Short mmCIF file of C-alpha atoms and ligand atoms in Angstrom, two decimals:
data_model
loop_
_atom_site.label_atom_id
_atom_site.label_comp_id
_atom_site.label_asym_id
_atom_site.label_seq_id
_atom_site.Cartn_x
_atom_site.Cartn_y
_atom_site.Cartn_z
CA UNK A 1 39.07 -6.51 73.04
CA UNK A 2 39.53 -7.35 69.04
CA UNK A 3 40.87 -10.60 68.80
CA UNK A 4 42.83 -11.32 65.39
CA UNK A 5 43.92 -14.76 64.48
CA UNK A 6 47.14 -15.38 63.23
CA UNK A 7 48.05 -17.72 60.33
CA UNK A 8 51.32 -19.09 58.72
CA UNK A 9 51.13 -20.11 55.57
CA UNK A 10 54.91 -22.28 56.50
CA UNK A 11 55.00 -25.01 57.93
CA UNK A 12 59.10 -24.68 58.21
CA UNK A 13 60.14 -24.35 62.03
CA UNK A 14 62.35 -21.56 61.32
CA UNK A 15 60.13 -19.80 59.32
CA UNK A 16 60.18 -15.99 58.81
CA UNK A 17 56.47 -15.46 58.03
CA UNK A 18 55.77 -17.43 61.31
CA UNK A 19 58.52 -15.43 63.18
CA UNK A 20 56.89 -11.95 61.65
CA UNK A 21 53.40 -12.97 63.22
CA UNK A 22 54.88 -13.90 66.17
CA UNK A 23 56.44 -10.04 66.65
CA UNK A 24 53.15 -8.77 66.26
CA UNK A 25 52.20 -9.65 70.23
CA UNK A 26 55.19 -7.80 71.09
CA UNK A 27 53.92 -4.85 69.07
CA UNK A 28 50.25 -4.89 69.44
CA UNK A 29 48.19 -2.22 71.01
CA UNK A 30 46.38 -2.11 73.85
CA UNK A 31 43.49 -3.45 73.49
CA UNK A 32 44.31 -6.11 70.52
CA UNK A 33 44.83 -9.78 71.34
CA UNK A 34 46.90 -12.10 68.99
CA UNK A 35 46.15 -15.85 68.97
CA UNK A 36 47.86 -18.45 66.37
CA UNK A 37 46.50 -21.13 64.57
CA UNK A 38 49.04 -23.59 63.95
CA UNK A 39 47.42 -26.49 62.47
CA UNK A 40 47.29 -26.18 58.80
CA UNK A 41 49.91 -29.40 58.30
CA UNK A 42 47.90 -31.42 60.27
CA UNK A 43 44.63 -30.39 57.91
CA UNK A 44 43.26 -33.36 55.50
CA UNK A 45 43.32 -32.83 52.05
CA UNK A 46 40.20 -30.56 50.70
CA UNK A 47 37.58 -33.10 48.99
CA UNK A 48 34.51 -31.48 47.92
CA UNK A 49 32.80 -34.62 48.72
CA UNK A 50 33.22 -33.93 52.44
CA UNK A 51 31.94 -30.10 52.58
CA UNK A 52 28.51 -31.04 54.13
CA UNK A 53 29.87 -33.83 57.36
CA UNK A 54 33.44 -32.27 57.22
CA UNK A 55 36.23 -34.14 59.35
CA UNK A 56 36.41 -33.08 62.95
CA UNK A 57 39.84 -30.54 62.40
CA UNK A 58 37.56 -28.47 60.02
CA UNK A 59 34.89 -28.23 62.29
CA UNK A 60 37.31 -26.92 64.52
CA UNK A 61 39.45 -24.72 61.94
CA UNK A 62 35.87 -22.87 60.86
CA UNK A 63 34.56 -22.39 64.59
CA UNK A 64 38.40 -20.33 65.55
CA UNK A 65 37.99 -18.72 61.93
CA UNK A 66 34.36 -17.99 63.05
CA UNK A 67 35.29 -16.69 66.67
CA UNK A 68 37.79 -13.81 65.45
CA UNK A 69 37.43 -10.77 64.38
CA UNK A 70 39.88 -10.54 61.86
CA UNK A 71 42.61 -12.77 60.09
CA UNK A 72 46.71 -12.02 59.83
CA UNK A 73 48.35 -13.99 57.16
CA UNK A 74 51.53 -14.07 56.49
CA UNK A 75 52.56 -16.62 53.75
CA UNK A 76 55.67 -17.32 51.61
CA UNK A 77 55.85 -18.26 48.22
CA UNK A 78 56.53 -21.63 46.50
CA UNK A 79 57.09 -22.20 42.63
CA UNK A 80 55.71 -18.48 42.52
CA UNK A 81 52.52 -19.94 43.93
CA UNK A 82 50.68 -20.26 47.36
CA UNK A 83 52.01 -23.29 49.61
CA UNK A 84 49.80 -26.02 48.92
CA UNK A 85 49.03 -26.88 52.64
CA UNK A 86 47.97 -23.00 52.70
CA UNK A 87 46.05 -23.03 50.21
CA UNK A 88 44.33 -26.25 51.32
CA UNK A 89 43.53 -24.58 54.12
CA UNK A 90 41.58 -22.06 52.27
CA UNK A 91 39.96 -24.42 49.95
CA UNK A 92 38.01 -25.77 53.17
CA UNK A 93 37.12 -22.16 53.88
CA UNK A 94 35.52 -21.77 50.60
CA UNK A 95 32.16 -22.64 51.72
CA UNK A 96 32.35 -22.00 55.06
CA UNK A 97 29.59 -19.33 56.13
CA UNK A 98 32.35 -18.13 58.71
CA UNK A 99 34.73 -16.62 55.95
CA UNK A 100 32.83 -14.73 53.77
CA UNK A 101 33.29 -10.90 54.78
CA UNK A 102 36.49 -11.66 56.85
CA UNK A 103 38.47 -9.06 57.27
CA UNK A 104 42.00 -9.36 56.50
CA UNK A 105 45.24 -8.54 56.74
CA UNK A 106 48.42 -9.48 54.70
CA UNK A 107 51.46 -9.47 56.33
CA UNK A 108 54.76 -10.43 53.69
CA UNK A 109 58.24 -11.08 54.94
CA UNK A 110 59.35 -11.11 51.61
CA UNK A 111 59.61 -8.71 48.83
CA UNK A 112 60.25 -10.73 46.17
CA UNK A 113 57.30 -12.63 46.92
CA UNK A 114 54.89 -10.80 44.89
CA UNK A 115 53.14 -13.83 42.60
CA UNK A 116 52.11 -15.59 45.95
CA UNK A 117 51.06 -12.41 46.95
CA UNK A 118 48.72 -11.55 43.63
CA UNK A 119 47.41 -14.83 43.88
CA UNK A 120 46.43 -14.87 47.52
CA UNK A 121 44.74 -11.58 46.84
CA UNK A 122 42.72 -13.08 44.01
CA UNK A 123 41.74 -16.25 46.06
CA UNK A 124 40.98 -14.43 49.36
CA UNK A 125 38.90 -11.65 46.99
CA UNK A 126 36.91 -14.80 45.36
CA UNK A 127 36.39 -16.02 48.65
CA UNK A 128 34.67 -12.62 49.85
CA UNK A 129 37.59 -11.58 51.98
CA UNK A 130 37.54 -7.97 53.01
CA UNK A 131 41.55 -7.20 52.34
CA UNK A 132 42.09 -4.18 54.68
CA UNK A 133 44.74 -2.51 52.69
CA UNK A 134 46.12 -0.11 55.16
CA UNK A 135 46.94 -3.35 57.81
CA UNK A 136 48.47 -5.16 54.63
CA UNK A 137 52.31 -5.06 55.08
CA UNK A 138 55.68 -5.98 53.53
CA UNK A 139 58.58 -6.06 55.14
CA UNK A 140 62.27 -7.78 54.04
CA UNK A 141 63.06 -11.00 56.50
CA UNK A 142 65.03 -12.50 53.42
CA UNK A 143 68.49 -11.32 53.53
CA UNK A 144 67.97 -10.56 57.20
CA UNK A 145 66.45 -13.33 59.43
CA UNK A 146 65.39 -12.01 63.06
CA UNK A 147 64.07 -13.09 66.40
CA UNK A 148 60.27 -11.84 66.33
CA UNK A 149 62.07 -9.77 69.33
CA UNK A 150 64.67 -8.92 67.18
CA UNK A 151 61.82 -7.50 64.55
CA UNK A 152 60.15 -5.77 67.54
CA UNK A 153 63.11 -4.09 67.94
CA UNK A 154 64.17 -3.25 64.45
CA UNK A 155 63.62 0.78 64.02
CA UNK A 156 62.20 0.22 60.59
CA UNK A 157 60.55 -3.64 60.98
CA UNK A 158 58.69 -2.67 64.38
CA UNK A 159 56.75 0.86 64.08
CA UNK A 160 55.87 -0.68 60.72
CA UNK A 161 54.27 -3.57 62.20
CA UNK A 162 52.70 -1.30 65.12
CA UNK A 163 51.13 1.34 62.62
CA UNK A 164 49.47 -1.84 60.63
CA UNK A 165 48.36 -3.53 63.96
CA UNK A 166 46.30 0.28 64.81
CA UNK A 167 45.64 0.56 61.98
CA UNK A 168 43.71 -3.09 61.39
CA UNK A 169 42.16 -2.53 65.38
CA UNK A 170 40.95 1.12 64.58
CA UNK A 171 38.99 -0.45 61.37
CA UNK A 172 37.21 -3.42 63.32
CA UNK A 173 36.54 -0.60 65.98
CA UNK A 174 35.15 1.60 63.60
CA UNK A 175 32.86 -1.48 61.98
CA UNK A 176 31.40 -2.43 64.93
CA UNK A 177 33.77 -5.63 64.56
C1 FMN B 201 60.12 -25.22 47.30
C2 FMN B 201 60.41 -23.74 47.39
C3 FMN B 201 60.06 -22.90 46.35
C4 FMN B 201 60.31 -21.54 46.44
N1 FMN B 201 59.89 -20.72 45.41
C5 FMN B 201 60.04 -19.38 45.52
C6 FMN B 201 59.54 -18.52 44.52
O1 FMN B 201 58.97 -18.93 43.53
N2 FMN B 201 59.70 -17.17 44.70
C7 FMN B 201 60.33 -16.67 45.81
O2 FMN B 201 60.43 -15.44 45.93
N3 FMN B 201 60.82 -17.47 46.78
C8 FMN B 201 60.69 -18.81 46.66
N4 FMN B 201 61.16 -19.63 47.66
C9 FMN B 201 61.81 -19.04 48.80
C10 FMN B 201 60.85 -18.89 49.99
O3 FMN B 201 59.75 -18.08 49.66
C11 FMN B 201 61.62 -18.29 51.16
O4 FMN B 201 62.56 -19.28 51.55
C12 FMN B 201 60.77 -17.91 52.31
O5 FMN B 201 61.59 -17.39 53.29
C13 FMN B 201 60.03 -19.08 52.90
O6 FMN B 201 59.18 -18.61 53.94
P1 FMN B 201 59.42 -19.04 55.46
O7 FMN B 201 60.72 -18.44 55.90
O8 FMN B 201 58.25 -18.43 56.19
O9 FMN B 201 59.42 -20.52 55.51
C14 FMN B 201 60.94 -21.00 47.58
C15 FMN B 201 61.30 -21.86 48.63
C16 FMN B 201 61.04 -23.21 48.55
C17 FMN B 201 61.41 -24.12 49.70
#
């Protein structure tokens, strides 16, 4: 089973990048298990200070980091930025031995999103992310919001999402994890 561990970078309850990972357990193949992590508002704020006795939540964010096989993100844009409880997030990951190598995927729900996108490209590639390209997907939740069963469903949204979700399991499979 390859186990891929989905994050939002919104914190918004409504949220479209949330509701995009979401459709991807409706969609994803056999063989392919989908867990969230949920907890990036709850996260202290990064001090470099605390990198060697980290609080307890990092602990915990670095062992479920450390535990899958590959990362979904799906993150909106702010002030043509990344989300500053996002990129907190990834700040604590910076030195973690359980990120370096990581592969990734980069799910978008919004096309206009494209500095947030640059820049998460730039961090996660200074960070020693492995950015699998052909799992790395845009799609257009902005003038459209949908049910993640309602982007299951969509005839464009939902074999879009499938062919990224094979395509992201047949690269882990094909690495050995
Ligand atoms: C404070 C703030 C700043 C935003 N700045 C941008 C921006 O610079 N570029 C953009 O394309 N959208 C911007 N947006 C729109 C969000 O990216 C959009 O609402 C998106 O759907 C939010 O993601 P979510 O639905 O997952 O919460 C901004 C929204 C907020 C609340």
């Amino acid at each position: 089973m390859v186990h891929l561990l989905a994050v939002s970078g919104s914190l918004r309850q409504a949220s479209s990048n949330s509701t995009l990972l979401r459709a991807t357990e409706l969609l994803r193949p056999k063989g392919l298990l989908v867990t969230h992590y949920e907890g990036i508002g709850e996260l202290p704020h990064f001090n470099p200070d605390l990198i060697e006795h980290p609080p307890e939540q990092i602990l915990e964010l670095r062992s479920i980091i450390a535990q899958a096989d590959g990362l979904l993100i799906s993150c909106p844009e702010y002030a043509r930025g990344i989300p500053g409880s996002f990129k907190n997030m990834l700040d604590w990951l910076v030195s973690s031995e359980a990120f370096p190598g990581k592969p990734v995927a980069l799910f978008n729900a919004s096309p206009r999103a494209s500095h947030a996108q640059a820049a998460l490209r730039l961090v996660l590639d200074t960070m020693s992310a492995r950015l699998i390209e052909q799992a790395s997907i845009t799609v257009n939740l902005l003038s459209t919001p949908l049910s993640a069963q309602g982007i299951a469903d969509d005839p464009v949204m939902g074999p879009q999402i499938s062919t990224a979700l094979e395509a992201f399991q047949r690269h882990l499979e094909n690495q050995g994890l």
